[in-house]
Amino acid sequence: RNSCALVSPHFKLNLRESLIMHLITVVAAATCATRRLSGPGADTCVDEQDALALLQLRGMSERSGAVSELEEGMESMMSVGLYRQNAHTKQPHKTAYFGRVSVGTPPQSFSVVFDTGSGNLVLPSTDCDSTACQIHRRYNPLKSSSSVDIDADGTPVDAGADRDQITITFGTGEITGVLLQDKVCVGSLCTSGRFIAATEESDAPFASFSFDGVLGLALTQMAQSPEFSFMQRIAEQKVLRKPQFSVFLSDDERESEITFGGAKTGKYLGEMVWAEVSRPSGYWQVEISDMAIDNQVVPGLCKNCQVAVD
């Protein structure tokens, strides 16, 4: 009598989705606890063990729903799978999740870390002789018909002429490079944007990982200019349903991914919690009320501290 079904008014039911809905009803039948799933059409009671099964089925339904949205001309979400790697360094916390982007015409493929603590796309160039560059894929502007050499203000530079260089410092390590404009694609999202082609890279941390470069997803203030910010370009062109990105990181057999355009409800339980960006620093900077040790708040330990979600 307590059977539940996960139904969304946004989905057009076809044979495959009808089967999904039937399976959901079977999973949620009989006894239901008070655990609730969030998201459209998810007024559902399930026990803890059944919740994971429902989430997996909801993810299948979301993928079918995305097709329906596209049929109606609606903007949709786009996800890119992420690979996980533990670095061979003295620091045990050095773990990276990275995915693929392409740059140029025809496209040159690179693996990048999607970094919320920086704002530019940085790739090693064929003019870089550093060890960290040599062991990775390098961007070759001569092999792209859409590549343009530019100065920091976006002015095109003649071949062989003097040009601006820039040095970017990360939490660990730094790069020096020149500026270019070219076609940049993340999955099916493509824009003509500016980026940095490294001519020098420090060994730490870039030589320790297998990814080639960094795609910054911080706020626009962290980019060299708004034209260097991938998310800013996506927002201005309104190619996505929402100017948002979300990240699902897994340490088991489930695939990690970054999603542009929103968050997949099939990847979490409970309600989404939002925090205001507290200061225009360029970081995803928020204020925390205090800190707790062993679930006990220590008054004044870090009251109203400013932290970056990095």
Coordinates of C-alpha atoms in Angstrom, one line a residue:
R1 CA 0.0 0.0 0.0
N2 CA 3.0 2.3 0.4
S3 CA 4.4 1.8 -3.1
C4 CA 6.0 4.9 -4.6
A5 CA 6.9 6.0 -8.1
L6 CA 9.4 8.7 -9.2
V7 CA 7.6 10.7 -11.9
S8 CA 8.5 14.0 -13.4
P9 CA 6.2 16.1 -15.6
H10 CA 9.2 17.1 -17.7
F11 CA 9.6 13.6 -19.1
K12 CA 7.8 12.3 -22.2
L13 CA 7.2 8.6 -21.4
N14 CA 8.3 6.2 -24.1
L15 CA 8.7 2.4 -23.8
R16 CA 12.1 2.7 -22.1
E17 CA 10.9 5.2 -19.6
S18 CA 7.8 3.2 -18.8
L19 CA 10.0 0.3 -17.9
I20 CA 12.1 2.5 -15.7
M21 CA 9.0 3.8 -13.9
H22 CA 7.8 0.2 -13.4
L23 CA 11.1 -0.8 -11.9
I24 CA 11.1 2.2 -9.5
T25 CA 7.6 1.2 -8.3
V26 CA 8.8 -2.4 -7.6
V27 CA 11.9 -1.1 -5.7
A28 CA 9.9 1.2 -3.5
A29 CA 7.0 -1.1 -2.8
A30 CA 6.0 -2.6 0.6
T31 CA 7.6 -0.9 3.5
C32 CA 8.7 2.8 3.4
A33 CA 10.6 4.8 5.9
T34 CA 10.5 8.6 6.1
R35 CA 13.6 9.1 4.1
R36 CA 12.8 11.6 1.2
L37 CA 14.6 12.2 -2.1
S38 CA 14.9 15.7 -3.4
G39 CA 14.3 16.9 -7.0
P40 CA 11.4 17.3 -9.4
G41 CA 8.6 14.7 -8.8
A42 CA 10.5 13.1 -6.0
D43 CA 7.9 13.0 -3.2
T44 CA 9.1 9.5 -2.4
C45 CA 9.5 7.5 0.8
V46 CA 12.1 4.7 0.8
D47 CA 14.4 3.0 3.3
E48 CA 18.1 3.7 3.3
Q49 CA 19.0 0.6 1.3
D50 CA 16.5 1.3 -1.5
A51 CA 17.6 4.9 -1.8
L52 CA 20.7 4.1 -3.7
A53 CA 18.8 1.9 -6.2
L54 CA 16.3 4.7 -6.7
L55 CA 19.1 7.2 -7.4
Q56 CA 20.6 5.0 -10.0
L57 CA 17.2 4.6 -11.8
R58 CA 16.6 8.3 -11.5
G59 CA 19.9 9.0 -13.3
M60 CA 18.7 6.7 -16.1
S61 CA 15.5 8.7 -16.3
E62 CA 17.3 12.0 -16.3
R63 CA 19.3 11.0 -19.3
S64 CA 16.1 10.1 -21.1
G65 CA 14.6 13.4 -20.0
A66 CA 17.5 15.3 -21.5
V67 CA 16.6 13.9 -24.9
S68 CA 13.0 15.1 -24.4
E69 CA 14.2 18.6 -23.5
L70 CA 16.3 18.8 -26.6
E71 CA 13.4 17.7 -28.7
E72 CA 11.4 20.7 -27.3
G73 CA 14.3 23.1 -28.0
M74 CA 15.2 23.6 -24.4
E75 CA 18.7 24.1 -23.1
S76 CA 20.1 21.0 -21.4
M77 CA 23.0 20.0 -19.1
M78 CA 26.2 18.5 -20.4
S79 CA 28.6 16.2 -18.5
V80 CA 32.2 15.3 -18.9
G81 CA 33.7 12.2 -17.2
L82 CA 36.6 12.7 -14.9
Y83 CA 39.6 10.5 -14.3
R84 CA 41.1 10.1 -10.8
Q85 CA 44.9 10.0 -10.1
N86 CA 46.9 9.9 -6.9
A87 CA 50.2 11.7 -7.4
H88 CA 53.5 10.1 -6.4
T89 CA 54.7 12.8 -4.1
K90 CA 55.5 13.1 -0.4
Q91 CA 52.1 14.8 0.1
P92 CA 49.4 12.1 0.6
H93 CA 46.5 14.4 -0.2
K94 CA 47.6 15.1 -3.7
T95 CA 44.8 13.6 -5.7
A96 CA 43.6 15.0 -9.0
Y97 CA 40.3 14.6 -11.0
F98 CA 40.6 15.6 -14.6
G99 CA 38.7 15.5 -17.9
R100 CA 39.2 16.2 -21.6
V101 CA 38.9 19.4 -23.6
S102 CA 39.8 20.2 -27.2
V103 CA 41.3 23.3 -28.7
G104 CA 41.8 24.5 -32.3
T105 CA 40.7 23.6 -35.8
P106 CA 41.0 20.7 -36.3
P107 CA 40.7 20.0 -32.5
Q108 CA 43.7 19.1 -30.4
S109 CA 42.8 17.1 -27.4
F110 CA 44.1 17.7 -23.8
S111 CA 43.4 16.5 -20.3
V112 CA 42.8 19.3 -17.8
V113 CA 42.0 19.7 -14.1
F114 CA 38.8 21.7 -13.7
D115 CA 40.1 24.2 -11.0
T116 CA 37.8 26.3 -8.9
G117 CA 40.8 28.2 -7.6
S118 CA 42.0 29.8 -10.9
G119 CA 40.3 31.5 -13.8
N120 CA 42.2 30.8 -17.0
L121 CA 42.7 27.9 -19.4
V122 CA 46.4 27.0 -19.3
L123 CA 48.0 24.5 -21.7
P124 CA 51.6 23.6 -22.5
S125 CA 52.8 24.8 -25.8
T126 CA 55.2 23.4 -28.4
D127 CA 57.5 26.3 -27.5
C128 CA 57.9 25.0 -23.9
D129 CA 61.1 23.0 -23.2
S130 CA 60.4 22.4 -19.5
T131 CA 60.3 18.8 -18.4
A132 CA 56.7 19.2 -17.2
C133 CA 55.8 20.3 -20.8
Q134 CA 57.8 17.7 -22.6
I135 CA 56.0 14.8 -20.9
H136 CA 52.5 16.1 -21.8
R137 CA 50.5 16.9 -24.9
R138 CA 51.4 20.4 -26.1
Y139 CA 49.3 22.9 -28.1
N140 CA 50.6 23.6 -31.5
P141 CA 49.2 26.9 -32.9
L142 CA 50.7 26.1 -36.4
K143 CA 48.3 23.2 -36.7
S144 CA 45.2 25.2 -36.0
S145 CA 43.6 27.3 -38.7
S146 CA 41.6 29.3 -36.0
S147 CA 44.6 30.2 -33.8
V148 CA 45.4 33.9 -33.3
D149 CA 48.4 35.3 -31.3
I150 CA 47.2 38.1 -29.1
D151 CA 48.5 40.6 -26.4
A152 CA 47.0 40.8 -23.0
D153 CA 44.3 43.3 -24.2
G154 CA 43.2 40.9 -27.0
T155 CA 45.0 42.8 -29.8
P156 CA 46.2 40.4 -32.5
V157 CA 50.0 40.1 -32.8
D158 CA 51.9 39.7 -36.1
A159 CA 53.9 36.5 -36.5
G160 CA 57.4 37.0 -35.1
A161 CA 56.6 40.3 -33.4
D162 CA 57.2 41.0 -29.7
R163 CA 54.3 39.9 -27.5
D164 CA 53.0 40.0 -24.0
Q165 CA 53.9 37.2 -21.6
I166 CA 52.2 36.4 -18.3
T167 CA 53.1 34.4 -15.2
I168 CA 50.4 32.5 -13.3
T169 CA 51.1 31.3 -9.7
F170 CA 49.1 28.4 -8.4
G171 CA 48.9 27.0 -4.8
T172 CA 51.9 24.9 -5.7
G173 CA 54.0 25.8 -8.8
E174 CA 53.7 28.4 -11.5
I175 CA 53.7 28.8 -15.3
T176 CA 54.9 31.5 -17.7
G177 CA 53.3 31.7 -21.1
V178 CA 52.0 33.7 -24.1
L179 CA 48.4 34.5 -25.0
L180 CA 46.2 33.1 -27.8
Q181 CA 42.7 33.0 -29.0
D182 CA 41.2 29.8 -30.5
K183 CA 38.2 27.5 -30.5
V184 CA 37.8 25.8 -27.1
C185 CA 35.4 22.9 -26.6
V186 CA 34.4 21.1 -23.4
G187 CA 32.3 18.2 -24.6
S188 CA 29.7 19.7 -26.9
L189 CA 30.1 23.2 -25.5
C190 CA 32.3 25.3 -27.8
T191 CA 33.3 28.9 -27.7
S192 CA 36.0 31.1 -29.3
G193 CA 38.1 32.1 -26.3
R194 CA 41.4 33.3 -25.0
F195 CA 43.9 31.1 -23.1
I196 CA 47.5 30.9 -22.0
A197 CA 50.0 28.6 -23.8
A198 CA 52.8 27.9 -21.3
T199 CA 56.4 28.4 -22.4
E200 CA 57.7 27.4 -19.0
E201 CA 56.3 25.2 -16.3
S202 CA 57.6 24.3 -12.8
D203 CA 58.1 20.6 -12.2
A204 CA 56.0 20.7 -9.1
P205 CA 53.2 19.8 -9.3
F206 CA 52.8 19.5 -13.1
A207 CA 55.4 16.8 -13.7
S208 CA 53.8 14.6 -11.0
F209 CA 50.4 14.3 -12.7
S210 CA 49.3 12.9 -16.1
F211 CA 46.9 15.8 -16.9
D212 CA 48.2 18.3 -19.5
G213 CA 46.7 21.6 -18.2
V214 CA 44.3 23.5 -16.1
L215 CA 40.8 24.9 -16.9
G216 CA 40.0 27.6 -14.3
L217 CA 36.4 27.8 -13.1
A218 CA 36.8 30.6 -10.5
L219 CA 34.9 33.8 -10.8
T220 CA 35.8 36.3 -13.6
Q221 CA 38.0 38.4 -11.3
M222 CA 40.5 35.5 -11.3
A223 CA 40.8 35.4 -15.1
Q224 CA 43.2 37.6 -17.1
S225 CA 40.1 39.3 -18.5
P226 CA 36.4 38.1 -18.9
E227 CA 37.3 36.8 -22.4
F228 CA 39.7 34.3 -20.7
S229 CA 36.9 32.9 -18.5
F230 CA 35.2 29.8 -19.9
M231 CA 32.1 30.1 -17.7
Q232 CA 31.7 33.8 -18.4
R233 CA 31.7 33.1 -22.2
I234 CA 29.1 30.3 -21.6
A235 CA 26.9 32.6 -19.6
E236 CA 27.0 35.4 -22.1
Q237 CA 26.1 33.1 -25.0
K238 CA 23.3 31.5 -22.9
V239 CA 24.0 28.1 -24.4
L240 CA 23.0 26.3 -21.2
R241 CA 19.8 26.1 -19.2
K242 CA 21.6 27.6 -16.2
P243 CA 25.1 29.3 -15.9
Q244 CA 26.1 26.7 -13.3
F245 CA 28.5 23.8 -12.9
S246 CA 28.5 20.9 -10.4
V247 CA 31.0 18.2 -9.6
F248 CA 30.5 14.6 -8.6
L249 CA 33.7 13.0 -7.2
S250 CA 33.8 9.3 -6.5
D251 CA 36.4 7.2 -4.8
D252 CA 34.9 3.9 -5.9
E253 CA 33.8 2.3 -9.2
R254 CA 31.2 5.0 -10.0
E255 CA 32.4 7.5 -12.7
S256 CA 33.2 11.0 -11.5
E257 CA 32.0 13.8 -13.6
I258 CA 31.6 17.5 -14.0
T259 CA 28.2 18.8 -15.2
F260 CA 27.7 22.2 -16.9
G261 CA 24.2 23.7 -16.7
G262 CA 23.1 22.5 -13.3
A263 CA 23.2 19.6 -10.9
K264 CA 21.9 16.0 -11.5
T265 CA 19.4 15.1 -8.8
G266 CA 20.4 11.5 -9.3
K267 CA 23.8 12.2 -7.7
Y268 CA 22.7 13.3 -4.2
L269 CA 20.2 12.8 -1.4
G270 CA 18.5 15.6 0.5
E271 CA 18.1 19.2 -0.3
M272 CA 20.7 21.4 -2.1
V273 CA 22.3 23.9 0.3
W274 CA 23.3 27.3 -1.1
A275 CA 25.9 29.7 0.3
E276 CA 26.3 33.3 -0.7
V277 CA 29.6 34.4 -2.2
S278 CA 30.7 36.7 0.6
R279 CA 33.4 38.9 -1.1
P280 CA 34.3 39.7 -4.7
S281 CA 37.8 38.2 -4.5
G282 CA 37.4 36.0 -7.6
Y283 CA 37.4 32.9 -5.4
W284 CA 34.2 31.0 -4.6
Q285 CA 34.6 32.6 -1.2
V286 CA 32.0 32.0 1.6
E287 CA 31.7 32.8 5.3
I288 CA 31.6 30.0 7.9
S289 CA 29.9 30.6 11.2
D290 CA 32.5 28.6 13.3
M291 CA 34.4 25.3 13.4
A292 CA 33.7 22.1 15.4
I293 CA 36.0 19.4 16.6
D294 CA 34.4 15.9 17.2
N295 CA 31.1 17.6 16.4
Q296 CA 31.6 20.1 19.3
V297 CA 31.7 23.8 18.3
V298 CA 34.7 25.5 19.8
P299 CA 33.6 29.1 20.4
G300 CA 35.7 31.6 18.7
L301 CA 38.0 29.1 16.9
C302 CA 37.1 30.5 13.5
K303 CA 34.0 32.6 14.0
N304 CA 32.9 34.2 10.8
C305 CA 36.0 33.1 9.0
Q306 CA 36.3 33.6 5.2
V307 CA 37.2 30.5 3.2
A308 CA 37.5 29.6 -0.5
V309 CA 35.8 26.6 -1.9
D310 CA 38.8 25.4 -4.0

